[in-house]
PDB file of C-alpha atoms in Angstrom:
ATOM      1  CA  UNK A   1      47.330  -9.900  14.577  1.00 58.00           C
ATOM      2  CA  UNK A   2      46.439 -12.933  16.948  1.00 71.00           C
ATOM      3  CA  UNK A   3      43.407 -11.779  17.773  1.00 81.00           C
ATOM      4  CA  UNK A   4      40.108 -13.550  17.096  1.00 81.00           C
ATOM      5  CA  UNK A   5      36.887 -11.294  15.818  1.00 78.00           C
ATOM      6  CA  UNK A   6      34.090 -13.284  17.105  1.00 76.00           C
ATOM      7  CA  UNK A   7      31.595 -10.978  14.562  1.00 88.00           C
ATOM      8  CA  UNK A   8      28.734 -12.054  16.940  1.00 92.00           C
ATOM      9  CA  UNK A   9      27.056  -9.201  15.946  1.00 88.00           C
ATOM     10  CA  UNK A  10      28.501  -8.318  12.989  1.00 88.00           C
ATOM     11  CA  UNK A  11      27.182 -10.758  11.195  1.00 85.00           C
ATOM     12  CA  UNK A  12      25.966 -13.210  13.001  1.00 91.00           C
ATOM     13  CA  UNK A  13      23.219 -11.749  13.816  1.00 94.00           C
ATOM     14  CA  UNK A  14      22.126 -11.250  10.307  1.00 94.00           C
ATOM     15  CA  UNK A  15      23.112 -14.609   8.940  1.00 95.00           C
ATOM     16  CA  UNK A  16      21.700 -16.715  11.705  1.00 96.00           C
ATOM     17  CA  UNK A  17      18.223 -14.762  11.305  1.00 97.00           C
ATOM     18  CA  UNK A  18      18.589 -15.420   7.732  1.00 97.00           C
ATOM     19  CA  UNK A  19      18.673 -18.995   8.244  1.00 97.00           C
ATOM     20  CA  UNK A  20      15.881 -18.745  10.949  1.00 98.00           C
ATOM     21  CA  UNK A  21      13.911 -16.980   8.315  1.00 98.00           C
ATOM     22  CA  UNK A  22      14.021 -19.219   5.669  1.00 97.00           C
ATOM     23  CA  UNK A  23      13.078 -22.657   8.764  1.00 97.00           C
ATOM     24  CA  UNK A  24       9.775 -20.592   9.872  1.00 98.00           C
ATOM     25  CA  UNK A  25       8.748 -20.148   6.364  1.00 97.00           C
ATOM     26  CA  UNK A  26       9.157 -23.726   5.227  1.00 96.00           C
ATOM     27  CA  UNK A  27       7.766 -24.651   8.568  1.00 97.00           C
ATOM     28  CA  UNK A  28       4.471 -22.496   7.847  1.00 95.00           C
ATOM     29  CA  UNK A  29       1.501 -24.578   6.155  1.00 92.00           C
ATOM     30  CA  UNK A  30       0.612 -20.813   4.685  1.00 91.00           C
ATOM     31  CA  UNK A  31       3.194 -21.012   1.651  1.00 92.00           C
ATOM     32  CA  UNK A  32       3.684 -17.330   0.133  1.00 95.00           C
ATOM     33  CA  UNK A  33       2.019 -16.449  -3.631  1.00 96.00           C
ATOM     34  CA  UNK A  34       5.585 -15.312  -4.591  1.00 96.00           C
ATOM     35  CA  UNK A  35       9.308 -16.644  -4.041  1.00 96.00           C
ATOM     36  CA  UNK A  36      11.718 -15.587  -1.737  1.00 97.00           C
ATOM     37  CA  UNK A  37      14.927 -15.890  -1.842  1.00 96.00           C
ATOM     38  CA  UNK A  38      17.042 -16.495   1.277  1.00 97.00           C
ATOM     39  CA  UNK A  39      20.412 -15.003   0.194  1.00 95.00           C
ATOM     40  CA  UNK A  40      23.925 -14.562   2.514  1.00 93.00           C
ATOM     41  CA  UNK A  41      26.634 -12.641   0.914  1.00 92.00           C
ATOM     42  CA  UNK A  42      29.974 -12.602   1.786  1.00 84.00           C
ATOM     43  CA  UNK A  43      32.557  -9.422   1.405  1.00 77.00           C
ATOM     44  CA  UNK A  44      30.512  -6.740   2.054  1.00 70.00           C
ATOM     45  CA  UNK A  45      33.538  -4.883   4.096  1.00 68.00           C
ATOM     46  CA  UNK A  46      35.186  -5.097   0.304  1.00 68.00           C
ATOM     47  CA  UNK A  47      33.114  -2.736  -0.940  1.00 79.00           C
ATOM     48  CA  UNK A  48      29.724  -4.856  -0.850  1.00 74.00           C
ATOM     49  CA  UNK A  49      31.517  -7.331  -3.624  1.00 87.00           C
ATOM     50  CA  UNK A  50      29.136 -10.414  -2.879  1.00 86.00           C
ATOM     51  CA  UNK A  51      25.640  -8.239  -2.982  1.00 93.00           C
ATOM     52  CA  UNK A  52      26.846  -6.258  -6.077  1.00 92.00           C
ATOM     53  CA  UNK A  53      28.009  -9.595  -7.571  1.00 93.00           C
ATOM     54  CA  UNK A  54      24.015 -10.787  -7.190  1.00 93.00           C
ATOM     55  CA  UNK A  55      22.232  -7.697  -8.537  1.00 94.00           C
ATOM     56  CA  UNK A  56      24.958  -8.371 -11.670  1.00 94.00           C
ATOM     57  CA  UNK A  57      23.949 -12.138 -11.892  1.00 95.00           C
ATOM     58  CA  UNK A  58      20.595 -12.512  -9.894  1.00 95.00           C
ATOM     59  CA  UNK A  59      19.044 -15.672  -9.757  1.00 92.00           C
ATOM     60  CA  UNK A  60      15.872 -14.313 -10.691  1.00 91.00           C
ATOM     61  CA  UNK A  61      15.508 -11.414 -13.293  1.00 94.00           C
ATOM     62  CA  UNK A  62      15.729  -8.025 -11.078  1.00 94.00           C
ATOM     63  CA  UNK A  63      12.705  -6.688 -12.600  1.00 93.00           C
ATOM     64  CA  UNK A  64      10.513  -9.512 -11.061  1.00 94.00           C
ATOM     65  CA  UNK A  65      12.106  -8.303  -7.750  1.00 96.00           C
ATOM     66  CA  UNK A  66       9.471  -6.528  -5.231  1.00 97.00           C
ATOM     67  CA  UNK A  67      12.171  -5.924  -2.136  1.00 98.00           C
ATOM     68  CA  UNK A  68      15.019  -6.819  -0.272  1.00 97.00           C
ATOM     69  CA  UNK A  69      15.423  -6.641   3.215  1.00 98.00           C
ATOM     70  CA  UNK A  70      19.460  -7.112   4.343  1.00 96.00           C
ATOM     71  CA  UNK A  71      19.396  -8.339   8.058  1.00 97.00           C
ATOM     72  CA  UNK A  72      23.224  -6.298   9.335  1.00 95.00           C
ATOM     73  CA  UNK A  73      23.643  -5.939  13.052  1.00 93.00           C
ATOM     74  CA  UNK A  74      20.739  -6.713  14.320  1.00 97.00           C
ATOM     75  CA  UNK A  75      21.802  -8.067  17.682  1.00 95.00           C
ATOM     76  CA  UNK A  76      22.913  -5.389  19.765  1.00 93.00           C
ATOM     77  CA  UNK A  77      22.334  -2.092  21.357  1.00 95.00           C
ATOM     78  CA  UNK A  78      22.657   1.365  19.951  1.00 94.00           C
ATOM     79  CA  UNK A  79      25.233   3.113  21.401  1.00 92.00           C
ATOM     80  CA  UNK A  80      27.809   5.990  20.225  1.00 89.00           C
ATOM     81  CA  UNK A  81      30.859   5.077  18.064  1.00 87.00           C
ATOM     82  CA  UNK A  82      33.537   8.273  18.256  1.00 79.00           C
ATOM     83  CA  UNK A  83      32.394   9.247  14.435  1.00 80.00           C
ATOM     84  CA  UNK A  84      28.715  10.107  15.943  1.00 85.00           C
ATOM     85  CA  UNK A  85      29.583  11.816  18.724  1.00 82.00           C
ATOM     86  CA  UNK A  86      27.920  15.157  18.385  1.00 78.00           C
ATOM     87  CA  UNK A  87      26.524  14.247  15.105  1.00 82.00           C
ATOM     88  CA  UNK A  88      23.501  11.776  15.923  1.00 87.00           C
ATOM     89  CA  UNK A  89      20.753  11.865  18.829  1.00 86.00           C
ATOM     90  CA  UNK A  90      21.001   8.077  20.421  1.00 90.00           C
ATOM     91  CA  UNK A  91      18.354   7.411  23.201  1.00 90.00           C
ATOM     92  CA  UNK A  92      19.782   6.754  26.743  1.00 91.00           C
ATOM     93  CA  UNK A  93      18.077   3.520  26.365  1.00 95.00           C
ATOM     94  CA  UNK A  94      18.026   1.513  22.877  1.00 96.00           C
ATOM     95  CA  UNK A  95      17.275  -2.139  23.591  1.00 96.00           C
ATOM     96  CA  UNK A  96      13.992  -1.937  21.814  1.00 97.00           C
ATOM     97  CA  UNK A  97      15.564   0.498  18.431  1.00 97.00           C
ATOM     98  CA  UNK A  98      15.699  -0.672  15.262  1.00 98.00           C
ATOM     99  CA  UNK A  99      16.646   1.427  12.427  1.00 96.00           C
ATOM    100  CA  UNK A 100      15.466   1.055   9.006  1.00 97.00           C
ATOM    101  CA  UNK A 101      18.094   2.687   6.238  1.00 96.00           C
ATOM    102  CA  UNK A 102      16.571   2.883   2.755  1.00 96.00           C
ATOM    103  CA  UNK A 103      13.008   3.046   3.394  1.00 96.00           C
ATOM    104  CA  UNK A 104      13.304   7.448   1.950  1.00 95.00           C
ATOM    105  CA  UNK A 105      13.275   5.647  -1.095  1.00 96.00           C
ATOM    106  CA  UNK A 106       9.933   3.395  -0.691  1.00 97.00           C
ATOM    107  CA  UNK A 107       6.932   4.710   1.405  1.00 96.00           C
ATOM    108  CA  UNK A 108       5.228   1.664   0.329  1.00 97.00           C
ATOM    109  CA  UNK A 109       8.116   0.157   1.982  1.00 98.00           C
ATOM    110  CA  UNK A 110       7.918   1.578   5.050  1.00 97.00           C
ATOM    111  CA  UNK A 111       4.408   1.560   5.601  1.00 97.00           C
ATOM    112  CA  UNK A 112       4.327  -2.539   4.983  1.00 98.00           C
ATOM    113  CA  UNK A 113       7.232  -2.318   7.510  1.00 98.00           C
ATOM    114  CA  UNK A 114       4.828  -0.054  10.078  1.00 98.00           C
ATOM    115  CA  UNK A 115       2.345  -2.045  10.017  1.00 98.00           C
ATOM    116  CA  UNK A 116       3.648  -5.434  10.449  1.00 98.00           C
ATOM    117  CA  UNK A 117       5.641  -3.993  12.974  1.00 98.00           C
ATOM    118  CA  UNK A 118       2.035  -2.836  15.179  1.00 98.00           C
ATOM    119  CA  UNK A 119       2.047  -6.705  16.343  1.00 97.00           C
ATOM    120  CA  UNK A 120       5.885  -7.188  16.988  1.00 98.00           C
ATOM    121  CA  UNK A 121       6.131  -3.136  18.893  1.00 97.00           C
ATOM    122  CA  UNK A 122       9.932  -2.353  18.054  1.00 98.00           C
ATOM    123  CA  UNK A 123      10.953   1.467  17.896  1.00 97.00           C
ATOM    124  CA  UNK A 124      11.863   1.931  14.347  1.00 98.00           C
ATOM    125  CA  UNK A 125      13.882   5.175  13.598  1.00 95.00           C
ATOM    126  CA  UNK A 126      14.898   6.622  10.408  1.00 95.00           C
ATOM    127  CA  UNK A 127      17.342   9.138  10.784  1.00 92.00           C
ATOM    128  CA  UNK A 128      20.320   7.364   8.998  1.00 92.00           C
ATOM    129  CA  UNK A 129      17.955   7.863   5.794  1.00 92.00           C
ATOM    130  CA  UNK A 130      18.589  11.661   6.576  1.00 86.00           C
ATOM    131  CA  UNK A 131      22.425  11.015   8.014  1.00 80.00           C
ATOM    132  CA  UNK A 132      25.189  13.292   5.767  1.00 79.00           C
ATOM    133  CA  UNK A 133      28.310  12.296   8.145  1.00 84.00           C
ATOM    134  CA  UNK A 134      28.438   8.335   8.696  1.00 88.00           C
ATOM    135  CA  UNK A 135      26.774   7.604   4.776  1.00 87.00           C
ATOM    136  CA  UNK A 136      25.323   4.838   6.671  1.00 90.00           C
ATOM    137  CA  UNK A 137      22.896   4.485   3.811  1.00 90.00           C
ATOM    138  CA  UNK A 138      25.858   3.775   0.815  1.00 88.00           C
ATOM    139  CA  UNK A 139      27.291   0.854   3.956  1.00 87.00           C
ATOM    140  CA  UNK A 140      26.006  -2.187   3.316  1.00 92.00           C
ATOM    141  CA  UNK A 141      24.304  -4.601   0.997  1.00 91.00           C
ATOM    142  CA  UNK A 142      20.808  -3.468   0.596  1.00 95.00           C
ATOM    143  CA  UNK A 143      22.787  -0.672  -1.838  1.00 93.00           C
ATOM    144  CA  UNK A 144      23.016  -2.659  -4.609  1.00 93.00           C
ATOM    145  CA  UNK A 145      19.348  -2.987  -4.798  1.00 95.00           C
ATOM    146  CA  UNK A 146      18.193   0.350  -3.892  1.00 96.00           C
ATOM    147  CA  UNK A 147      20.618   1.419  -7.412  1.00 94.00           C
ATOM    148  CA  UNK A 148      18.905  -0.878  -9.462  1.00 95.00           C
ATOM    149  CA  UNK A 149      15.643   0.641  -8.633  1.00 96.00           C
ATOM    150  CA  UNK A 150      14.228  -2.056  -6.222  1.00 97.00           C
ATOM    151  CA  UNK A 151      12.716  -0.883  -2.422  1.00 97.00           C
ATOM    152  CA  UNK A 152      15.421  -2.023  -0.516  1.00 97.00           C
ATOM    153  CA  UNK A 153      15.920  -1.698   3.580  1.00 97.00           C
ATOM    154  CA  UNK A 154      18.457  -2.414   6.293  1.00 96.00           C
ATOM    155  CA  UNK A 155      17.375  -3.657   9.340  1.00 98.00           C
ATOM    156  CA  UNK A 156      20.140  -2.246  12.019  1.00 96.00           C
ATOM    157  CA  UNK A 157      20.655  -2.190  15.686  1.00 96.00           C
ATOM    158  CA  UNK A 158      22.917   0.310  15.529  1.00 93.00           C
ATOM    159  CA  UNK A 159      26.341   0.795  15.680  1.00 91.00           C
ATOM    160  CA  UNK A 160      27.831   0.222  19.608  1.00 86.00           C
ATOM    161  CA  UNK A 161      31.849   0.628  20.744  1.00 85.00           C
ATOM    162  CA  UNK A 162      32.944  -3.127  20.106  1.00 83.00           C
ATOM    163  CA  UNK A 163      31.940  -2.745  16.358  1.00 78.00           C
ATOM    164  CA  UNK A 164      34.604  -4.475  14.616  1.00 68.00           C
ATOM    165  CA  UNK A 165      36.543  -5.051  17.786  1.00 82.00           C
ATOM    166  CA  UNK A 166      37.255  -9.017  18.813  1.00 87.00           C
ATOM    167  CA  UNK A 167      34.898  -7.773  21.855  1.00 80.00           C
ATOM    168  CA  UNK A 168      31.958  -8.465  19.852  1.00 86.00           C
ATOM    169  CA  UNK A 169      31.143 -11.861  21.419  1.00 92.00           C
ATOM    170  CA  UNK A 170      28.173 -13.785  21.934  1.00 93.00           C
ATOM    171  CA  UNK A 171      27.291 -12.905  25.566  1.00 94.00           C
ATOM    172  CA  UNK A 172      26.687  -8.910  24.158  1.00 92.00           C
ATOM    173  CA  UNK A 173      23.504 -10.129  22.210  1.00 96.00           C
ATOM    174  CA  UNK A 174      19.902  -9.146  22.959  1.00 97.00           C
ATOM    175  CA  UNK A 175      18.503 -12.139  21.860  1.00 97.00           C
ATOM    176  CA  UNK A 176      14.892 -10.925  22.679  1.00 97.00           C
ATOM    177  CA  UNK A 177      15.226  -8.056  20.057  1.00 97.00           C
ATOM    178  CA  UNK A 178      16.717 -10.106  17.269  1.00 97.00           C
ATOM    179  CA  UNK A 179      13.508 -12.720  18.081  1.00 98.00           C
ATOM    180  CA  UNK A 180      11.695  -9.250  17.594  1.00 98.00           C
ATOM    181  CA  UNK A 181      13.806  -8.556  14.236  1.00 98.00           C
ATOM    182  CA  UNK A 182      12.858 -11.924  13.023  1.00 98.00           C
ATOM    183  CA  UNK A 183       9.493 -11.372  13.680  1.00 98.00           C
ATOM    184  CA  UNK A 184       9.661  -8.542  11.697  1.00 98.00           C
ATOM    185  CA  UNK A 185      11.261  -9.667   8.645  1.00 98.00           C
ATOM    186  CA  UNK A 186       9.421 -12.729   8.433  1.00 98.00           C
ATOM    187  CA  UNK A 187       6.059 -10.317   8.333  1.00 98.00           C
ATOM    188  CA  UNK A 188       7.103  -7.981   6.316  1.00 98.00           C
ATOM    189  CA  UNK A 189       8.045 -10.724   3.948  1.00 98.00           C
ATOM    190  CA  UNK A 190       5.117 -12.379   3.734  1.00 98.00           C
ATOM    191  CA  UNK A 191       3.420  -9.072   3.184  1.00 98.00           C
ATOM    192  CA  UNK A 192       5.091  -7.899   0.455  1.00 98.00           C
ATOM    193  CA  UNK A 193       5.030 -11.306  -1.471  1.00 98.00           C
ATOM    194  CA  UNK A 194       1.358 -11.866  -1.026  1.00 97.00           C
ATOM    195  CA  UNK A 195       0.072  -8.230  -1.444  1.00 97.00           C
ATOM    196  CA  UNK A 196      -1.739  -7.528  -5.074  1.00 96.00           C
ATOM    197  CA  UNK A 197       0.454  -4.550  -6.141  1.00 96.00           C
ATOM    198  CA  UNK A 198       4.659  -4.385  -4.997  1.00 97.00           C
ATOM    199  CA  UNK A 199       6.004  -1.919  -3.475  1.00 97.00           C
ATOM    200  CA  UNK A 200       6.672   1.309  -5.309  1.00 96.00           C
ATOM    201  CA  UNK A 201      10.406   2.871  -5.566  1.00 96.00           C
ATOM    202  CA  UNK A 202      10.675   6.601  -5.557  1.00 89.00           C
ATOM    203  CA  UNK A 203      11.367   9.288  -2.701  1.00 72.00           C
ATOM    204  CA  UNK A 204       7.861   9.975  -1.183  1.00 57.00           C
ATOM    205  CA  UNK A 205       6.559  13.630  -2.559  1.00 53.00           C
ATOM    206  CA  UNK A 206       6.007  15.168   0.593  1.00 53.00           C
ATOM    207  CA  UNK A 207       9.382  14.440   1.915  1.00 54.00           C
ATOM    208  CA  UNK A 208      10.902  17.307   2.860  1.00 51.00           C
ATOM    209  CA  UNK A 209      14.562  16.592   3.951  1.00 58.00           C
ATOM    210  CA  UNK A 210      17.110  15.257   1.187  1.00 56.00           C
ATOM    211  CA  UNK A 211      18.814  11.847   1.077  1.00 57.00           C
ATOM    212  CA  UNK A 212      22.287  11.081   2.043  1.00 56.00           C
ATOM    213  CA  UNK A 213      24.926  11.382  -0.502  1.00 52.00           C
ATOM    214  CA  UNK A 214      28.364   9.628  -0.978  1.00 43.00           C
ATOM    215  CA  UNK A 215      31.181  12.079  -0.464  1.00 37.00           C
TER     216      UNK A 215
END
């Protein structure tokens, strides 16, 4: 249509952390006990084809698998779309928000996230795990995972009004939370590959609100 769709945030953000990821870690003279695998996927808008692709023909066997963590959006500033308009609460001010979408299905998950997360001092929220309108959770390529039984997470900014638009350019990015993001990841990673038991998949017993379903 002649326009150009920069995709600074979307996904950018995500792949260049990626990449940044995987640098730090071979930079590090503290190698991990376990792999990881530093994977980009392409067609997720096509119904998560590249990530669904993987979990069919991983590179490693799935059951040897302790996590994912998908890196989506990571670069902006929460903000309301017209489908959350009167459906989500969204903090006047959300340059320090991350949300985490998956983690109902792991506490162990979520509390390696927490506490990694004590050093870097984002503020995490949850409430797309509990989301019925948007089915955030069924949205992007942690999915894939999370159905084949492995603790799974999405690390998202949010959604903000130039999603998808050829407005999402460069200049929009808070670079000081995606450093934050990164920080994150990378300690959550390590965590989780270096920790004597992985993390367990299952909804938490004392949960007391349901997951999101696909409609």
């Amino acid at each position: 249509n002649g326009h150009l769709y920069a995709g600074a945030n979307d996904n950018a953000s995500g792949t260049v952390s990626v990449m940044e990821l995987a640098r730090l870690f071979m930079a590090s003279h503290e190698r991990p006990k376990r792999s990881l695998l530093f994977v980009v996927f392409g067609s997720e808008e096509e119904r998560m084809l590249g990530s669904r692709y993987y979990a069919a023909h991983p590179l490693r066997p799935l059951d040897g698998i302790r996590a994912a963590l998908n890196l989506d959006m990571i670069g902006r500033d929460e903000a309301h779309i017209p489908q959350s308009e009167g459906v989500l609460k969204i903090a006047a001010d959300t340059s320090n928000v991350l949300n985490l979408v998956g983690t109902y299905y792991s506490a162990d998950l979520l509390a390696a996230i927490e506490r990694q997360n004590r050093t870097v001092g984002l503020s995490l929220d949850t409430k797309f795990d509990h989301d019925h309108t948007l089915d955030v959770l069924f949205r992007c390529d942690h999915l894939p995972f999370l159905m084949e039984g492995i603790p799974a997470v999405w690390l998202f900014g949010g959604f903000h009004p130039e999603y998808h638009e050829p407005s999402d350019t460069v200049e929009k990015l808070n670079f000081p939370k995606i450093g934050k993001v990164i920080r994150l990841a990378y300690g959550v990673a390590a965590d989780i590959a270096n920790a004597s038991q992985p993390p367990r998949f299952g909804v938490h017993p004392a949960a007391q609100d349901t997951p999101p379903r696909a409609r």
